[in-house]
Amino acid sequence: MKFNFYAFKAIYLHEMDRFRRTMMQSLFSPVLSTSLYFIVFGSVIGGYVENIDGISYGSYIVPGLIMLTLLTQSISNTSFGIFFPKFNGTIYEILAAPISTFEIVIAFVGAGASKTLIVGVVIFITATFFVEVEVMYPLLMIFLLVLVAFTFALFGFLIGLMSSNFEQMSIIP
């Protein structure tokens, strides 16, 4: 079966448009909450912790905080992206269209991972304002960011499919 790029593009762009419309809660909220962690743990508490092997405490916590945000945003972006059409009943429009299941999954997961990677990059840039950040292995960092974003976006897609109400969506906070 031939891959229907136009169907994939339509679902993907619809999800990315939802990201643009909800910019405050999709981008600024995770960046702000992670920035508070950078301020409290990186700048304030990190000033009292000695450097270990030349690495400051602030630089030590940056990758963990970025990954924490990537994990939660990947799951929540994708699970809400598939659950809300299911909740609204608009999922039937997608299911009635000549789109394969593979294309639907790839579009939702790809959009969820893309949104998460945007958030991760913005958080990384924001971290440079609060703590000194040095990337020793940039290709490994990019590989791990993409791997985590797509893996947990798939996990979020499954959560969104299996959830029948909003309470079940928060099974993974």
PDB file of C-alpha atoms in Angstrom:
ATOM      1  CA  MET A   1       0.000   0.000   0.000  1.00  0.00           C
ATOM      2  CA  LYS A   2       1.254   3.426  -0.929  1.00  0.00           C
ATOM      3  CA  PHE A   3       1.861   5.992   1.822  1.00  0.00           C
ATOM      4  CA  ASN A   4      -0.738   8.791   1.653  1.00  0.00           C
ATOM      5  CA  PHE A   5       1.465  11.824   2.291  1.00  0.00           C
ATOM      6  CA  TYR A   6      -1.399  14.317   1.948  1.00  0.00           C
ATOM      7  CA  ALA A   7      -3.422  12.639   4.694  1.00  0.00           C
ATOM      8  CA  PHE A   8      -0.363  12.490   6.934  1.00  0.00           C
ATOM      9  CA  LYS A   9       0.369  16.160   6.243  1.00  0.00           C
ATOM     10  CA  ALA A  10      -3.230  17.201   6.995  1.00  0.00           C
ATOM     11  CA  ILE A  11      -3.305  15.470  10.398  1.00  0.00           C
ATOM     12  CA  TYR A  12       0.230  16.595  11.248  1.00  0.00           C
ATOM     13  CA  LEU A  13      -0.436  20.239  10.353  1.00  0.00           C
ATOM     14  CA  HIS A  14      -3.758  20.190  12.209  1.00  0.00           C
ATOM     15  CA  GLU A  15      -1.962  19.041  15.364  1.00  0.00           C
ATOM     16  CA  MET A  16       0.803  21.618  14.904  1.00  0.00           C
ATOM     17  CA  ASP A  17      -1.857  24.295  14.417  1.00  0.00           C
ATOM     18  CA  ARG A  18      -3.404  23.248  17.732  1.00  0.00           C
ATOM     19  CA  PHE A  19       0.051  23.727  19.273  1.00  0.00           C
ATOM     20  CA  ARG A  20       0.186  27.242  17.820  1.00  0.00           C
ATOM     21  CA  ARG A  21      -3.308  28.081  19.103  1.00  0.00           C
ATOM     22  CA  THR A  22      -2.518  26.865  22.622  1.00  0.00           C
ATOM     23  CA  MET A  23       0.965  28.360  22.790  1.00  0.00           C
ATOM     24  CA  MET A  24       0.597  29.580  26.381  1.00  0.00           C
ATOM     25  CA  GLN A  25      -0.126  26.152  27.815  1.00  0.00           C
ATOM     26  CA  SER A  26       1.841  24.133  25.271  1.00  0.00           C
ATOM     27  CA  LEU A  27       5.103  26.068  25.235  1.00  0.00           C
ATOM     28  CA  PHE A  28       5.288  28.834  27.797  1.00  0.00           C
ATOM     29  CA  SER A  29       3.937  26.828  30.719  1.00  0.00           C
ATOM     30  CA  PRO A  30       6.553  24.027  30.574  1.00  0.00           C
ATOM     31  CA  VAL A  31       9.316  26.538  29.868  1.00  0.00           C
ATOM     32  CA  LEU A  32       8.265  28.682  32.829  1.00  0.00           C
ATOM     33  CA  SER A  33       7.976  25.762  35.246  1.00  0.00           C
ATOM     34  CA  THR A  34      11.346  24.349  34.171  1.00  0.00           C
ATOM     35  CA  SER A  35      12.885  27.817  34.447  1.00  0.00           C
ATOM     36  CA  LEU A  36      11.744  27.932  38.061  1.00  0.00           C
ATOM     37  CA  TYR A  37      13.644  24.686  38.651  1.00  0.00           C
ATOM     38  CA  PHE A  38      16.714  26.237  37.013  1.00  0.00           C
ATOM     39  CA  ILE A  39      16.447  29.276  39.258  1.00  0.00           C
ATOM     40  CA  VAL A  40      15.829  27.389  42.494  1.00  0.00           C
ATOM     41  CA  PHE A  41      18.060  24.360  42.028  1.00  0.00           C
ATOM     42  CA  GLY A  42      20.579  25.626  39.505  1.00  0.00           C
ATOM     43  CA  SER A  43      21.262  29.166  40.636  1.00  0.00           C
ATOM     44  CA  VAL A  44      20.229  29.367  44.293  1.00  0.00           C
ATOM     45  CA  ILE A  45      21.003  25.897  45.670  1.00  0.00           C
ATOM     46  CA  GLY A  46      23.718  25.290  43.086  1.00  0.00           C
ATOM     47  CA  GLY A  47      25.674  28.193  44.549  1.00  0.00           C
ATOM     48  CA  TYR A  48      26.134  26.210  47.757  1.00  0.00           C
ATOM     49  CA  VAL A  49      27.163  22.937  46.103  1.00  0.00           C
ATOM     50  CA  GLU A  50      30.789  22.564  45.093  1.00  0.00           C
ATOM     51  CA  ASN A  51      31.828  21.689  41.560  1.00  0.00           C
ATOM     52  CA  ILE A  52      32.535  18.014  41.004  1.00  0.00           C
ATOM     53  CA  ASP A  53      35.178  17.255  38.370  1.00  0.00           C
ATOM     54  CA  GLY A  54      34.731  20.786  37.031  1.00  0.00           C
ATOM     55  CA  ILE A  55      30.971  20.421  36.509  1.00  0.00           C
ATOM     56  CA  SER A  56      28.682  22.778  38.391  1.00  0.00           C
ATOM     57  CA  TYR A  57      25.506  21.560  40.021  1.00  0.00           C
ATOM     58  CA  GLY A  58      23.447  23.723  37.658  1.00  0.00           C
ATOM     59  CA  SER A  59      25.066  22.124  34.608  1.00  0.00           C
ATOM     60  CA  TYR A  60      24.525  18.713  36.176  1.00  0.00           C
ATOM     61  CA  ILE A  61      20.745  19.124  36.557  1.00  0.00           C
ATOM     62  CA  VAL A  62      20.029  20.710  33.149  1.00  0.00           C
ATOM     63  CA  PRO A  63      19.903  17.434  31.143  1.00  0.00           C
ATOM     64  CA  GLY A  64      17.656  15.803  33.737  1.00  0.00           C
ATOM     65  CA  LEU A  65      15.226  18.711  33.793  1.00  0.00           C
ATOM     66  CA  ILE A  66      15.103  18.848  30.003  1.00  0.00           C
ATOM     67  CA  MET A  67      14.442  15.098  29.796  1.00  0.00           C
ATOM     68  CA  LEU A  68      11.803  15.317  32.534  1.00  0.00           C
ATOM     69  CA  THR A  69       9.963  17.972  30.547  1.00  0.00           C
ATOM     70  CA  LEU A  70      10.374  16.000  27.311  1.00  0.00           C
ATOM     71  CA  LEU A  71       8.897  12.891  28.909  1.00  0.00           C
ATOM     72  CA  THR A  72       5.854  14.632  30.336  1.00  0.00           C
ATOM     73  CA  GLN A  73       5.216  16.808  27.288  1.00  0.00           C
ATOM     74  CA  SER A  74       5.578  13.897  24.838  1.00  0.00           C
ATOM     75  CA  ILE A  75       3.003  11.894  26.724  1.00  0.00           C
ATOM     76  CA  SER A  76       0.556  14.729  27.334  1.00  0.00           C
ATOM     77  CA  ASN A  77       0.777  16.287  23.840  1.00  0.00           C
ATOM     78  CA  THR A  78       0.128  13.046  22.015  1.00  0.00           C
ATOM     79  CA  SER A  79      -2.400  11.555  24.427  1.00  0.00           C
ATOM     80  CA  PHE A  80      -4.485  14.718  24.406  1.00  0.00           C
ATOM     81  CA  GLY A  81      -4.075  15.024  20.629  1.00  0.00           C
ATOM     82  CA  ILE A  82      -5.753  11.654  20.031  1.00  0.00           C
ATOM     83  CA  PHE A  83      -8.105  11.686  23.033  1.00  0.00           C
ATOM     84  CA  PHE A  84      -9.790  15.017  22.327  1.00  0.00           C
ATOM     85  CA  PRO A  85     -11.047  14.046  18.829  1.00  0.00           C
ATOM     86  CA  LYS A  86     -12.207  10.760  20.326  1.00  0.00           C
ATOM     87  CA  PHE A  87     -13.993  12.666  23.106  1.00  0.00           C
ATOM     88  CA  ASN A  88     -15.538  15.138  20.615  1.00  0.00           C
ATOM     89  CA  GLY A  89     -16.538  12.469  18.144  1.00  0.00           C
ATOM     90  CA  THR A  90     -14.481  14.054  15.368  1.00  0.00           C
ATOM     91  CA  ILE A  91     -12.221  10.994  15.257  1.00  0.00           C
ATOM     92  CA  TYR A  92     -14.849   9.385  13.034  1.00  0.00           C
ATOM     93  CA  GLU A  93     -14.008  11.899  10.305  1.00  0.00           C
ATOM     94  CA  ILE A  94     -10.421  10.665  10.367  1.00  0.00           C
ATOM     95  CA  LEU A  95     -11.440   7.019  10.536  1.00  0.00           C
ATOM     96  CA  ALA A  96     -13.883   7.406   7.622  1.00  0.00           C
ATOM     97  CA  ALA A  97     -11.256   9.026   5.407  1.00  0.00           C
ATOM     98  CA  PRO A  98      -9.060   6.878   3.159  1.00  0.00           C
ATOM     99  CA  ILE A  99      -6.184   6.952   5.640  1.00  0.00           C
ATOM    100  CA  SER A 100      -4.378   3.881   6.926  1.00  0.00           C
ATOM    101  CA  THR A 101      -3.883   3.265  10.620  1.00  0.00           C
ATOM    102  CA  PHE A 102      -0.143   3.591  10.113  1.00  0.00           C
ATOM    103  CA  GLU A 103      -0.532   7.082   8.633  1.00  0.00           C
ATOM    104  CA  ILE A 104      -2.771   8.180  11.519  1.00  0.00           C
ATOM    105  CA  VAL A 105      -0.323   6.906  14.126  1.00  0.00           C
ATOM    106  CA  ILE A 106       2.704   8.410  12.379  1.00  0.00           C
ATOM    107  CA  ALA A 107       0.973  11.790  12.006  1.00  0.00           C
ATOM    108  CA  PHE A 108      -0.157  12.058  15.628  1.00  0.00           C
ATOM    109  CA  VAL A 109       3.102  10.706  17.048  1.00  0.00           C
ATOM    110  CA  GLY A 110       5.191  12.833  14.692  1.00  0.00           C
ATOM    111  CA  ALA A 111       3.293  15.981  15.630  1.00  0.00           C
ATOM    112  CA  GLY A 112       3.526  15.158  19.341  1.00  0.00           C
ATOM    113  CA  ALA A 113       7.257  14.514  19.081  1.00  0.00           C
ATOM    114  CA  SER A 114       7.776  17.686  17.010  1.00  0.00           C
ATOM    115  CA  LYS A 115       5.951  19.797  19.586  1.00  0.00           C
ATOM    116  CA  THR A 116       8.006  18.218  22.336  1.00  0.00           C
ATOM    117  CA  LEU A 117      11.286  18.828  20.530  1.00  0.00           C
ATOM    118  CA  ILE A 118      10.357  22.496  20.084  1.00  0.00           C
ATOM    119  CA  VAL A 119       9.702  22.737  23.823  1.00  0.00           C
ATOM    120  CA  GLY A 120      12.996  20.952  24.554  1.00  0.00           C
ATOM    121  CA  VAL A 121      15.020  23.318  22.367  1.00  0.00           C
ATOM    122  CA  VAL A 122      13.386  26.386  23.940  1.00  0.00           C
ATOM    123  CA  ILE A 123      14.089  25.006  27.425  1.00  0.00           C
ATOM    124  CA  PHE A 124      17.715  24.332  26.486  1.00  0.00           C
ATOM    125  CA  ILE A 125      18.096  27.908  25.238  1.00  0.00           C
ATOM    126  CA  THR A 126      16.396  29.191  28.399  1.00  0.00           C
ATOM    127  CA  ALA A 127      18.765  27.126  30.564  1.00  0.00           C
ATOM    128  CA  THR A 128      21.745  29.003  29.148  1.00  0.00           C
ATOM    129  CA  PHE A 129      20.424  32.178  30.786  1.00  0.00           C
ATOM    130  CA  PHE A 130      20.468  30.634  34.267  1.00  0.00           C
ATOM    131  CA  VAL A 131      23.359  28.181  34.360  1.00  0.00           C
ATOM    132  CA  GLU A 132      26.493  27.517  32.362  1.00  0.00           C
ATOM    133  CA  VAL A 133      25.732  24.730  29.900  1.00  0.00           C
ATOM    134  CA  GLU A 134      28.352  22.793  27.963  1.00  0.00           C
ATOM    135  CA  VAL A 135      27.369  20.005  25.575  1.00  0.00           C
ATOM    136  CA  MET A 136      30.143  17.428  25.317  1.00  0.00           C
ATOM    137  CA  TYR A 137      28.427  15.144  22.760  1.00  0.00           C
ATOM    138  CA  PRO A 138      25.958  17.172  20.660  1.00  0.00           C
ATOM    139  CA  LEU A 139      25.070  14.354  18.230  1.00  0.00           C
ATOM    140  CA  LEU A 140      24.333  11.974  21.097  1.00  0.00           C
ATOM    141  CA  MET A 141      22.230  14.680  22.742  1.00  0.00           C
ATOM    142  CA  ILE A 142      20.181  15.212  19.577  1.00  0.00           C
ATOM    143  CA  PHE A 143      19.762  11.455  19.082  1.00  0.00           C
ATOM    144  CA  LEU A 144      18.548  10.971  22.658  1.00  0.00           C
ATOM    145  CA  LEU A 145      16.170  13.942  22.479  1.00  0.00           C
ATOM    146  CA  VAL A 146      14.575  12.592  19.296  1.00  0.00           C
ATOM    147  CA  LEU A 147      14.481   9.027  20.638  1.00  0.00           C
ATOM    148  CA  VAL A 148      12.828  10.076  23.906  1.00  0.00           C
ATOM    149  CA  ALA A 149      10.367  12.372  22.133  1.00  0.00           C
ATOM    150  CA  PHE A 150       9.178   9.679  19.711  1.00  0.00           C
ATOM    151  CA  THR A 151       9.191   6.822  22.229  1.00  0.00           C
ATOM    152  CA  PHE A 152       7.111   8.647  24.797  1.00  0.00           C
ATOM    153  CA  ALA A 153       4.887  10.158  22.097  1.00  0.00           C
ATOM    154  CA  LEU A 154       4.017   6.582  21.110  1.00  0.00           C
ATOM    155  CA  PHE A 155       3.347   5.810  24.762  1.00  0.00           C
ATOM    156  CA  GLY A 156       1.117   8.903  24.978  1.00  0.00           C
ATOM    157  CA  PHE A 157      -0.737   7.817  21.846  1.00  0.00           C
ATOM    158  CA  LEU A 158      -1.539   4.489  23.510  1.00  0.00           C
ATOM    159  CA  ILE A 159      -2.700   6.247  26.674  1.00  0.00           C
ATOM    160  CA  GLY A 160      -4.947   8.532  24.614  1.00  0.00           C
ATOM    161  CA  LEU A 161      -6.426   5.575  22.753  1.00  0.00           C
ATOM    162  CA  MET A 162      -7.121   3.555  25.882  1.00  0.00           C
ATOM    163  CA  SER A 163      -8.498   6.440  27.959  1.00  0.00           C
ATOM    164  CA  SER A 164     -12.250   6.805  28.137  1.00  0.00           C
ATOM    165  CA  ASN A 165     -12.304   9.967  30.301  1.00  0.00           C
ATOM    166  CA  PHE A 166     -10.025  12.806  31.342  1.00  0.00           C
ATOM    167  CA  GLU A 167      -9.171  11.196  34.683  1.00  0.00           C
ATOM    168  CA  GLN A 168      -7.624   8.229  32.929  1.00  0.00           C
ATOM    169  CA  MET A 169      -5.512  10.594  30.845  1.00  0.00           C
ATOM    170  CA  SER A 170      -3.582  11.650  33.938  1.00  0.00           C
ATOM    171  CA  ILE A 171      -2.442   8.109  34.715  1.00  0.00           C
ATOM    172  CA  ILE A 172       1.052   9.348  33.845  1.00  0.00           C
ATOM    173  CA  PRO A 173       1.397  12.930  35.157  1.00  0.00           C
TER     174      PRO A 173
END
